[in-house]
mmCIF file of C-alpha atoms in Angstrom:
data_model
loop_
_atom_site.group_PDB
_atom_site.id
_atom_site.type_symbol
_atom_site.label_atom_id
_atom_site.label_comp_id
_atom_site.label_asym_id
_atom_site.label_seq_id
_atom_site.Cartn_x
_atom_site.Cartn_y
_atom_site.Cartn_z
ATOM 1 C CA MET W 1 0.000 0.000 0.000
ATOM 2 C CA THR W 2 1.417 3.382 -1.017
ATOM 3 C CA ALA W 3 1.735 5.991 1.739
ATOM 4 C CA PRO W 4 -0.249 9.187 1.091
ATOM 5 C CA GLN W 5 1.676 12.158 -0.239
ATOM 6 C CA ARG W 6 2.349 15.217 1.901
ATOM 7 C CA THR W 7 2.208 18.860 0.892
ATOM 8 C CA PRO W 8 4.890 21.410 1.865
ATOM 9 C CA LEU W 9 2.543 22.424 4.711
ATOM 10 C CA TYR W 10 2.472 19.010 6.399
ATOM 11 C CA ASP W 11 4.591 20.197 9.351
ATOM 12 C CA SER W 12 2.270 23.194 9.784
ATOM 13 C CA HIS W 13 -0.766 20.916 9.974
ATOM 14 C CA VAL W 14 0.939 18.862 12.678
ATOM 15 C CA ALA W 15 2.052 21.981 14.555
ATOM 16 C CA PHE W 16 -1.512 23.352 14.555
ATOM 17 C CA ASP W 17 -3.035 20.020 15.661
ATOM 18 C CA GLY W 18 -4.707 19.254 12.349
ATOM 19 C CA LYS W 19 -6.582 15.939 12.286
ATOM 20 C CA LEU W 20 -4.931 14.299 9.293
ATOM 21 C CA ILE W 21 -6.684 11.912 6.940
ATOM 22 C CA ASP W 22 -5.958 10.280 3.594
ATOM 23 C CA PHE W 23 -7.758 12.428 1.057
ATOM 24 C CA GLY W 24 -7.398 10.959 -2.410
ATOM 25 C CA GLY W 25 -3.819 9.919 -1.712
ATOM 26 C CA TRP W 26 -2.868 13.103 0.164
ATOM 27 C CA GLU W 27 -2.380 13.433 3.915
ATOM 28 C CA LEU W 28 -4.403 16.545 4.695
ATOM 29 C CA PRO W 29 -6.306 17.913 7.719
ATOM 30 C CA VAL W 30 -10.050 17.297 7.879
ATOM 31 C CA ASN W 31 -10.197 19.880 10.679
ATOM 32 C CA TYR W 32 -8.101 21.534 13.375
ATOM 33 C CA GLY W 33 -10.536 20.772 16.176
ATOM 34 C CA SER W 34 -13.903 22.065 14.993
ATOM 35 C CA GLN W 35 -15.261 22.009 11.467
ATOM 36 C CA ILE W 36 -18.102 24.339 12.537
ATOM 37 C CA VAL W 37 -15.724 26.960 13.964
ATOM 38 C CA GLU W 38 -13.662 26.809 10.769
ATOM 39 C CA HIS W 39 -16.752 27.117 8.549
ATOM 40 C CA GLU W 40 -18.030 30.123 10.492
ATOM 41 C CA ALA W 41 -14.605 31.786 10.459
ATOM 42 C CA VAL W 42 -14.700 31.828 6.649
ATOM 43 C CA ARG W 43 -18.287 33.088 6.506
ATOM 44 C CA THR W 44 -17.711 35.904 9.015
ATOM 45 C CA ASP W 45 -13.971 36.618 9.196
ATOM 46 C CA ALA W 46 -11.060 34.768 7.542
ATOM 47 C CA GLY W 47 -9.841 31.207 7.157
ATOM 48 C CA MET W 48 -7.142 29.432 5.164
ATOM 49 C CA PHE W 49 -6.907 26.076 3.424
ATOM 50 C CA ASP W 50 -3.893 24.170 2.221
ATOM 51 C CA VAL W 51 -4.663 23.431 -1.429
ATOM 52 C CA SER W 52 -1.091 22.547 -2.375
ATOM 53 C CA HIS W 53 -2.259 19.130 -3.610
ATOM 54 C CA MET W 54 -3.734 20.972 -6.578
ATOM 55 C CA LEU W 55 -1.375 21.060 -9.539
ATOM 56 C CA VAL W 56 0.046 24.263 -10.989
ATOM 57 C CA THR W 57 1.320 23.842 -14.550
ATOM 58 C CA ASP W 58 2.968 26.608 -16.545
ATOM 59 C CA VAL W 59 2.588 26.412 -20.309
ATOM 60 C CA THR W 60 4.828 28.177 -22.827
ATOM 61 C CA GLY W 61 5.051 28.215 -26.598
ATOM 62 C CA ASP W 62 4.256 30.247 -29.674
ATOM 63 C CA ASN W 63 1.079 28.205 -30.109
ATOM 64 C CA ALA W 64 0.045 28.245 -26.446
ATOM 65 C CA LYS W 65 -3.170 30.129 -27.158
ATOM 66 C CA ALA W 66 -4.134 27.707 -29.936
ATOM 67 C CA PHE W 67 -3.367 24.820 -27.559
ATOM 68 C CA PHE W 68 -5.821 26.106 -24.971
ATOM 69 C CA ARG W 69 -8.489 26.769 -27.587
ATOM 70 C CA LYS W 70 -8.288 23.054 -28.388
ATOM 71 C CA LEU W 71 -7.774 21.764 -24.830
ATOM 72 C CA ILE W 72 -10.726 23.282 -22.951
ATOM 73 C CA ALA W 73 -14.423 23.903 -23.537
ATOM 74 C CA ASN W 74 -14.290 27.565 -22.575
ATOM 75 C CA ASP W 75 -12.454 29.986 -24.871
ATOM 76 C CA VAL W 76 -9.180 31.648 -23.814
ATOM 77 C CA ASN W 77 -10.021 34.418 -26.286
ATOM 78 C CA LYS W 78 -11.913 35.838 -23.300
ATOM 79 C CA LEU W 79 -8.637 36.426 -21.455
ATOM 80 C CA GLY W 80 -8.320 40.032 -22.507
ATOM 81 C CA PHE W 81 -5.348 40.993 -20.341
ATOM 82 C CA VAL W 82 -2.451 39.530 -18.371
ATOM 83 C CA GLY W 83 -3.649 38.019 -15.089
ATOM 84 C CA LYS W 84 -7.210 37.348 -16.220
ATOM 85 C CA ALA W 85 -8.499 33.910 -15.211
ATOM 86 C CA LEU W 86 -10.908 31.571 -16.952
ATOM 87 C CA TYR W 87 -12.823 28.669 -15.394
ATOM 88 C CA SER W 88 -13.447 25.740 -17.703
ATOM 89 C CA ALA W 89 -14.045 22.047 -18.027
ATOM 90 C CA MET W 90 -11.437 19.973 -19.847
ATOM 91 C CA LEU W 91 -13.271 17.238 -21.737
ATOM 92 C CA ASN W 92 -12.469 13.796 -23.042
ATOM 93 C CA ASP W 93 -13.343 12.674 -26.570
ATOM 94 C CA ASN W 94 -16.805 11.610 -25.371
ATOM 95 C CA GLY W 95 -17.591 15.034 -23.927
ATOM 96 C CA GLY W 96 -17.197 13.907 -20.291
ATOM 97 C CA VAL W 97 -15.351 16.053 -17.775
ATOM 98 C CA ILE W 98 -11.711 15.040 -17.244
ATOM 99 C CA ASP W 99 -11.354 17.925 -14.790
ATOM 100 C CA ASP W 100 -12.439 21.458 -14.038
ATOM 101 C CA LEU W 101 -9.607 23.954 -13.944
ATOM 102 C CA ILE W 102 -8.581 27.595 -14.010
ATOM 103 C CA VAL W 103 -6.376 29.033 -16.758
ATOM 104 C CA TYR W 104 -4.519 32.338 -16.287
ATOM 105 C CA ARG W 105 -3.022 34.398 -19.082
ATOM 106 C CA THR W 106 0.486 35.329 -17.950
ATOM 107 C CA SER W 107 2.017 37.243 -20.866
ATOM 108 C CA GLU W 108 1.121 40.067 -23.207
ATOM 109 C CA ASP W 109 1.962 38.074 -26.324
ATOM 110 C CA GLU W 110 -0.245 35.125 -25.241
ATOM 111 C CA THR W 111 2.647 32.660 -25.323
ATOM 112 C CA THR W 112 2.552 31.812 -21.606
ATOM 113 C CA TYR W 113 -0.323 30.613 -19.430
ATOM 114 C CA ARG W 114 -0.790 28.971 -16.033
ATOM 115 C CA ILE W 115 -3.209 26.122 -15.274
ATOM 116 C CA VAL W 116 -4.435 25.205 -11.797
ATOM 117 C CA SER W 117 -6.077 21.783 -11.759
ATOM 118 C CA ASN W 118 -7.378 19.380 -9.120
ATOM 119 C CA GLY W 119 -5.125 17.245 -6.929
ATOM 120 C CA ALA W 120 -6.945 13.959 -7.446
ATOM 121 C CA THR W 121 -6.714 14.273 -11.228
ATOM 122 C CA ARG W 122 -3.049 15.309 -11.515
ATOM 123 C CA GLU W 123 -1.836 12.400 -13.575
ATOM 124 C CA LYS W 124 -4.673 12.208 -16.082
ATOM 125 C CA ASP W 125 -4.635 15.996 -16.438
ATOM 126 C CA LEU W 126 -0.945 15.989 -17.291
ATOM 127 C CA ALA W 127 -1.506 13.139 -19.744
ATOM 128 C CA GLN W 128 -4.215 15.128 -21.508
ATOM 129 C CA PHE W 129 -2.085 18.312 -21.526
ATOM 130 C CA ALA W 130 0.739 16.323 -23.118
ATOM 131 C CA LYS W 131 -1.516 14.560 -25.623
ATOM 132 C CA VAL W 132 -3.137 17.757 -26.895
ATOM 133 C CA GLY W 133 0.046 19.783 -26.439
ATOM 134 C CA SER W 134 2.010 17.559 -28.788
ATOM 135 C CA GLU W 135 0.000 19.011 -31.694
ATOM 136 C CA PHE W 136 1.022 22.537 -30.758
ATOM 137 C CA GLY W 137 4.611 22.176 -29.592
ATOM 138 C CA VAL W 138 3.999 23.729 -26.191
ATOM 139 C CA THR W 139 6.262 23.190 -23.191
ATOM 140 C CA LEU W 140 4.601 21.983 -19.978
ATOM 141 C CA ASN W 141 6.192 22.775 -16.635
ATOM 142 C CA PRO W 142 4.379 21.120 -13.690
ATOM 143 C CA ARG W 143 5.298 23.212 -10.659
ATOM 144 C CA TYR W 144 6.023 20.644 -7.975
ATOM 145 C CA ASP W 145 8.179 23.311 -6.322
ATOM 146 C CA VAL W 146 5.307 25.561 -5.243
ATOM 147 C CA ALA W 147 2.636 25.479 -2.534
ATOM 148 C CA MET W 148 -0.848 26.991 -2.583
ATOM 149 C CA LEU W 149 -2.981 28.470 0.193
ATOM 150 C CA ALA W 150 -6.583 29.677 -0.156
ATOM 151 C CA VAL W 151 -7.276 32.606 2.191
ATOM 152 C CA GLN W 152 -11.020 33.163 2.237
ATOM 153 C CA GLY W 153 -13.618 35.248 4.055
ATOM 154 C CA PRO W 154 -14.869 38.841 4.298
ATOM 155 C CA LYS W 155 -11.710 39.867 6.189
ATOM 156 C CA ALA W 156 -9.309 37.623 4.253
ATOM 157 C CA ILE W 157 -7.629 40.344 2.200
ATOM 158 C CA GLU W 158 -7.459 42.753 5.148
ATOM 159 C CA LYS W 159 -5.687 40.150 7.280
ATOM 160 C CA LEU W 160 -3.477 38.966 4.417
ATOM 161 C CA LEU W 161 -2.211 42.522 3.993
ATOM 162 C CA THR W 162 -1.219 42.785 7.654
ATOM 163 C CA VAL W 163 1.243 39.981 6.830
ATOM 164 C CA LYS W 164 2.210 41.302 3.395
ATOM 165 C CA PRO W 165 1.619 45.083 3.523
ATOM 166 C CA GLU W 166 3.949 45.545 0.559
ATOM 167 C CA TRP W 167 1.348 43.794 -1.603
ATOM 168 C CA ALA W 168 -1.436 46.257 -0.729
ATOM 169 C CA GLU W 169 -1.532 48.296 -3.935
ATOM 170 C CA LYS W 170 -1.602 45.298 -6.260
ATOM 171 C CA VAL W 171 -3.868 43.049 -4.190
ATOM 172 C CA ASN W 172 -6.402 45.781 -3.433
ATOM 173 C CA ALA W 173 -6.619 46.484 -7.173
ATOM 174 C CA LEU W 174 -7.431 42.857 -8.027
ATOM 175 C CA LYS W 175 -10.878 42.283 -9.485
ATOM 176 C CA PRO W 176 -12.572 38.893 -9.017
ATOM 177 C CA PHE W 177 -10.999 36.177 -11.172
ATOM 178 C CA VAL W 178 -7.814 38.102 -11.788
ATOM 179 C CA GLY W 179 -4.331 37.209 -10.567
ATOM 180 C CA VAL W 180 -1.056 39.084 -10.287
ATOM 181 C CA ASP W 181 2.562 37.966 -10.339
ATOM 182 C CA LEU W 182 4.296 39.463 -7.295
ATOM 183 C CA GLY W 183 7.754 38.214 -8.181
ATOM 184 C CA ASP W 184 10.025 35.463 -6.835
ATOM 185 C CA ASP W 185 7.337 32.843 -7.608
ATOM 186 C CA TRP W 186 4.633 34.520 -5.512
ATOM 187 C CA PHE W 187 1.302 34.753 -7.347
ATOM 188 C CA VAL W 188 -1.978 35.978 -5.855
ATOM 189 C CA ALA W 189 -5.380 35.554 -7.494
ATOM 190 C CA ARG W 190 -8.779 36.720 -6.337
ATOM 191 C CA THR W 191 -10.367 33.322 -6.750
ATOM 192 C CA GLY W 192 -11.707 30.719 -4.358
ATOM 193 C CA TYR W 193 -14.035 27.869 -3.652
ATOM 194 C CA THR W 194 -16.112 29.061 -0.712
ATOM 195 C CA GLY W 195 -18.561 31.685 -2.009
ATOM 196 C CA GLU W 196 -16.698 34.365 -0.075
ATOM 197 C CA ASP W 197 -14.251 37.069 -1.024
ATOM 198 C CA GLY W 198 -10.612 36.121 -0.746
ATOM 199 C CA VAL W 199 -7.528 35.042 -2.610
ATOM 200 C CA GLU W 200 -5.505 32.000 -3.536
ATOM 201 C CA VAL W 201 -1.758 32.416 -3.026
ATOM 202 C CA ILE W 202 0.834 30.371 -4.913
ATOM 203 C CA MET W 203 4.329 30.549 -3.399
ATOM 204 C CA PRO W 204 7.680 28.762 -3.240
ATOM 205 C CA ALA W 205 7.221 25.537 -1.275
ATOM 206 C CA ASP W 206 9.976 26.461 1.179
ATOM 207 C CA LYS W 207 8.171 29.697 2.112
ATOM 208 C CA ALA W 208 4.785 28.098 2.817
ATOM 209 C CA GLY W 209 5.242 27.137 6.473
ATOM 210 C CA GLU W 210 6.438 30.581 7.506
ATOM 211 C CA PHE W 211 3.569 32.231 5.596
ATOM 212 C CA PHE W 212 0.991 29.887 7.159
ATOM 213 C CA LYS W 213 2.266 30.725 10.667
ATOM 214 C CA ALA W 214 2.219 34.470 9.967
ATOM 215 C CA LEU W 215 -1.373 34.307 8.699
ATOM 216 C CA ALA W 216 -2.443 32.311 11.756
ATOM 217 C CA ASP W 217 -0.758 34.902 14.000
ATOM 218 C CA ALA W 218 -2.751 37.571 12.124
ATOM 219 C CA GLY W 219 -5.994 35.819 13.048
ATOM 220 C CA VAL W 220 -6.619 33.736 9.940
ATOM 221 C CA GLN W 221 -8.197 30.461 11.072
ATOM 222 C CA PRO W 222 -6.571 27.268 9.731
ATOM 223 C CA CYS W 223 -9.371 25.230 8.120
ATOM 224 C CA GLY W 224 -9.606 21.625 7.019
ATOM 225 C CA LEU W 225 -11.281 19.658 4.274
ATOM 226 C CA GLY W 226 -14.511 19.341 6.242
ATOM 227 C CA ALA W 227 -15.189 23.070 6.248
ATOM 228 C CA ARG W 228 -14.019 23.317 2.655
ATOM 229 C CA ASP W 229 -16.742 20.859 1.647
ATOM 230 C CA THR W 230 -19.592 22.517 3.560
ATOM 231 C CA LEU W 231 -18.545 25.947 2.279
ATOM 232 C CA ARG W 232 -18.348 24.843 -1.365
ATOM 233 C CA MET W 233 -21.673 23.020 -1.049
ATOM 234 C CA GLU W 234 -23.396 26.132 0.291
ATOM 235 C CA ALA W 235 -21.805 28.057 -2.596
ATOM 236 C CA GLY W 236 -23.199 25.498 -5.054
ATOM 237 C CA MET W 237 -19.802 24.590 -6.446
ATOM 238 C CA ASN W 238 -19.140 21.205 -8.000
ATOM 239 C CA LEU W 239 -16.667 18.736 -6.527
ATOM 240 C CA TYR W 240 -14.808 16.645 -9.059
ATOM 241 C CA GLY W 241 -15.638 12.963 -8.627
ATOM 242 C CA ASN W 242 -19.008 13.729 -7.042
ATOM 243 C CA ASP W 243 -20.863 16.273 -9.142
ATOM 244 C CA MET W 244 -18.979 15.662 -12.373
ATOM 245 C CA ASP W 245 -16.605 13.083 -13.787
ATOM 246 C CA ASP W 246 -15.428 11.450 -17.005
ATOM 247 C CA ASP W 247 -18.916 10.106 -17.722
ATOM 248 C CA VAL W 248 -20.844 13.337 -17.134
ATOM 249 C CA SER W 249 -21.210 16.151 -19.642
ATOM 250 C CA PRO W 250 -20.774 19.731 -18.415
ATOM 251 C CA LEU W 251 -24.259 20.315 -19.864
ATOM 252 C CA GLU W 252 -25.602 17.862 -17.272
ATOM 253 C CA ALA W 253 -23.504 19.151 -14.368
ATOM 254 C CA GLY W 254 -24.581 22.789 -14.208
ATOM 255 C CA MET W 255 -21.543 23.905 -16.189
ATOM 256 C CA ALA W 256 -23.130 24.906 -19.499
ATOM 257 C CA TRP W 257 -22.015 28.478 -18.807
ATOM 258 C CA THR W 258 -18.394 27.338 -19.091
ATOM 259 C CA VAL W 259 -18.882 25.879 -22.577
ATOM 260 C CA ASP W 260 -18.249 28.418 -25.318
ATOM 261 C CA LEU W 261 -19.698 27.515 -28.719
ATOM 262 C CA LYS W 262 -19.850 31.057 -30.112
ATOM 263 C CA ASP W 263 -16.878 30.644 -32.427
ATOM 264 C CA GLU W 264 -18.161 27.898 -34.722
ATOM 265 C CA SER W 265 -14.715 27.538 -36.306
ATOM 266 C CA ARG W 266 -13.099 26.581 -32.988
ATOM 267 C CA ASP W 267 -12.726 22.848 -32.530
ATOM 268 C CA PHE W 268 -12.099 21.720 -28.959
ATOM 269 C CA VAL W 269 -11.830 18.228 -27.526
ATOM 270 C CA GLY W 270 -15.317 16.763 -26.970
ATOM 271 C CA LYS W 271 -17.094 19.515 -28.901
ATOM 272 C CA ASP W 272 -18.837 17.209 -31.375
ATOM 273 C CA LYS W 273 -20.340 15.174 -28.540
ATOM 274 C CA LEU W 274 -21.567 18.296 -26.739
ATOM 275 C CA VAL W 275 -23.142 19.693 -29.895
ATOM 276 C CA ALA W 276 -24.902 16.376 -30.534
ATOM 277 C CA LEU W 277 -26.109 16.158 -26.936
ATOM 278 C CA LYS W 278 -27.437 19.687 -27.103
ATOM 279 C CA ALA W 279 -29.228 18.977 -30.404
ATOM 280 C CA ASN W 280 -30.853 15.843 -29.005
ATOM 281 C CA GLY W 281 -31.868 17.532 -25.772
ATOM 282 C CA VAL W 282 -30.064 17.233 -22.434
ATOM 283 C CA LYS W 283 -32.093 14.808 -20.320
ATOM 284 C CA VAL W 284 -31.005 15.902 -16.846
ATOM 285 C CA LYS W 285 -30.252 19.139 -15.043
ATOM 286 C CA GLN W 286 -28.565 20.119 -11.815
ATOM 287 C CA VAL W 287 -30.567 21.536 -8.880
ATOM 288 C CA GLY W 288 -30.139 22.209 -5.187
ATOM 289 C CA LEU W 289 -32.152 20.354 -2.545
ATOM 290 C CA LEU W 290 -32.975 21.526 0.990
ATOM 291 C CA LEU W 291 -34.207 18.994 3.530
ATOM 292 C CA THR W 292 -37.362 20.505 5.022
ATOM 293 C CA GLY W 293 -38.059 17.946 7.730
ATOM 294 C CA LYS W 294 -36.003 16.222 10.363
ATOM 295 C CA GLY W 295 -34.525 12.798 10.259
ATOM 296 C CA GLY W 296 -31.036 12.799 8.824
ATOM 297 C CA VAL W 297 -28.521 14.344 6.483
ATOM 298 C CA LEU W 298 -28.657 14.283 2.703
ATOM 299 C CA ARG W 299 -25.669 12.446 1.205
ATOM 300 C CA ASP W 300 -24.517 11.582 -2.284
ATOM 301 C CA HIS W 301 -26.105 8.751 -4.268
ATOM 302 C CA MET W 302 -29.568 9.112 -2.721
ATOM 303 C CA GLU W 303 -32.529 8.603 -5.064
ATOM 304 C CA VAL W 304 -34.587 11.720 -5.784
ATOM 305 C CA VAL W 305 -38.275 11.169 -6.604
ATOM 306 C CA THR W 306 -39.974 13.785 -8.796
ATOM 307 C CA ASP W 307 -43.196 13.889 -10.827
ATOM 308 C CA ALA W 308 -41.066 13.790 -14.003
ATOM 309 C CA GLY W 309 -39.016 10.739 -13.024
ATOM 310 C CA ASN W 310 -36.233 9.943 -10.614
ATOM 311 C CA GLY W 311 -32.865 11.600 -10.137
ATOM 312 C CA ILE W 312 -29.841 11.224 -7.861
ATOM 313 C CA THR W 313 -28.023 13.340 -5.308
ATOM 314 C CA THR W 314 -24.388 13.898 -6.211
ATOM 315 C CA SER W 315 -23.265 15.645 -2.992
ATOM 316 C CA GLY W 316 -24.931 16.227 0.364
ATOM 317 C CA VAL W 317 -24.004 17.704 3.751
ATOM 318 C CA PHE W 318 -25.437 19.439 6.806
ATOM 319 C CA SER W 319 -25.124 23.170 6.175
ATOM 320 C CA PRO W 320 -23.700 25.014 9.202
ATOM 321 C CA SER W 321 -24.957 28.371 7.878
ATOM 322 C CA LEU W 322 -28.519 27.218 7.158
ATOM 323 C CA LYS W 323 -28.792 24.684 9.990
ATOM 324 C CA GLN W 324 -30.419 22.339 7.502
ATOM 325 C CA SER W 325 -29.181 19.595 5.243
ATOM 326 C CA ILE W 326 -28.534 20.435 1.594
ATOM 327 C CA ALA W 327 -27.662 18.492 -1.530
ATOM 328 C CA ILE W 328 -26.721 18.947 -5.159
ATOM 329 C CA ALA W 329 -28.710 16.615 -7.423
ATOM 330 C CA ARG W 330 -29.286 15.705 -11.033
ATOM 331 C CA VAL W 331 -32.983 15.391 -11.890
ATOM 332 C CA PRO W 332 -34.944 15.023 -15.152
ATOM 333 C CA SER W 333 -34.719 18.234 -17.175
ATOM 334 C CA ASP W 334 -38.520 18.222 -17.611
ATOM 335 C CA PHE W 335 -39.014 18.523 -13.867
ATOM 336 C CA THR W 336 -40.117 22.043 -12.918
ATOM 337 C CA GLY W 337 -41.539 21.541 -9.428
ATOM 338 C CA ASP W 338 -40.299 23.235 -6.282
ATOM 339 C CA THR W 339 -40.643 20.182 -4.053
ATOM 340 C CA ALA W 340 -39.529 16.562 -4.367
ATOM 341 C CA LYS W 341 -38.783 13.508 -2.237
ATOM 342 C CA VAL W 342 -35.477 11.874 -1.381
ATOM 343 C CA ILE W 343 -35.263 8.251 -0.279
ATOM 344 C CA MET W 344 -33.310 8.167 2.972
ATOM 345 C CA ARG W 345 -32.824 4.864 4.782
ATOM 346 C CA GLY W 346 -35.742 3.389 2.822
ATOM 347 C CA LYS W 347 -38.174 6.216 3.575
ATOM 348 C CA GLU W 348 -39.226 9.207 1.511
ATOM 349 C CA VAL W 349 -38.369 12.607 3.036
ATOM 350 C CA ASP W 350 -39.510 16.018 1.754
ATOM 351 C CA VAL W 351 -37.086 18.427 0.109
ATOM 352 C CA ARG W 352 -37.380 21.866 -1.443
ATOM 353 C CA VAL W 353 -35.896 22.259 -4.895
ATOM 354 C CA LEU W 354 -33.769 25.390 -5.194
ATOM 355 C CA LYS W 355 -31.565 27.154 -7.662
ATOM 356 C CA LEU W 356 -27.878 27.087 -6.677
ATOM 357 C CA PRO W 357 -26.112 28.595 -4.771
ATOM 358 C CA PHE W 358 -27.601 28.239 -1.303
ATOM 359 C CA VAL W 359 -25.322 30.880 0.287
ATOM 360 C CA ARG W 360 -23.204 33.606 -1.282
ATOM 361 C CA ASN W 361 -21.113 36.210 0.535
ATOM 362 C CA GLY W 362 -22.535 35.041 3.842
ATOM 363 C CA LYS W 363 -26.173 35.495 2.801
ATOM 364 C CA LYS W 364 -28.891 32.944 2.154
ATOM 365 C CA GLN W 365 -29.881 33.014 -1.516
ATOM 366 C CA PHE W 366 -33.530 31.913 -1.206
ATOM 367 C CA ASN W 367 -36.660 32.849 0.757
#
């Protein structure tokens, strides 16, 4: 049995009493004592997550832009300036989602880009980058020498800048989904996975522990995977492996907005399958579910009963902000009702059907 991998912040997790678990082959903290405290810190103040298991890959080459226009379903033509970020699915030949990732433009002449992709999909992502990249002669540089911390919450940037006051002008000027190179392999982007304001910081691996400690001293709460999951669920954000995978189209997983078909001359991997699916009619859609009664917690793979046929939950948790259980589900696209049933331990329980997200910027998004 292979031992789980450790990020450059492993010693910090131990020093801060993180409860370590094997998460997809990585030894990461599920919490530092209280998942609820960590969740609430991000909703009301500031918290930080070690996301160094995610893979940063720098791409260079004269045809780098053409490479990305083939590689991903969204169109890097939208990256109008250096630092701009684009969220997209990367598809297989059947139109299923290999991964969801963020691409940053990092040069004026559009010959260099940066990809941030999921930790659990590192190897197959790199294989796909290499496969498609071979057509375009691009150079791939997986950055195993960097670490990544997500600092999230309404006071995240304020507290970050008490640690790095020299960054103030550039970080305060960052718009959402824009990143900036701060030199010496430090890169800060106003992105995140919690539904709150905040940044993701990429840095040299050997600087990560010191930075983590300084942020904690500034009042940024270390947070584990448990809070990361409840926060992303409330924000209605997909988790790879649950809400999407190689067998699910982005059109079925609430990601149609990331598929750009405007330029009919652009051919990207999986496009023909998406176009055919769209022409034939997508049979399922993604919704949010809110448990209205008592009796348990919604989890993934629970059957959803609607008057248009049955669906399935793909993720489910107890929401600390709402004090109710929530789920993301795929249901028949013909279903238009605002209530449904979920089969829990053999019994039907009532759920409200809601548009995602459930919570955004600390506020409930439904009545």
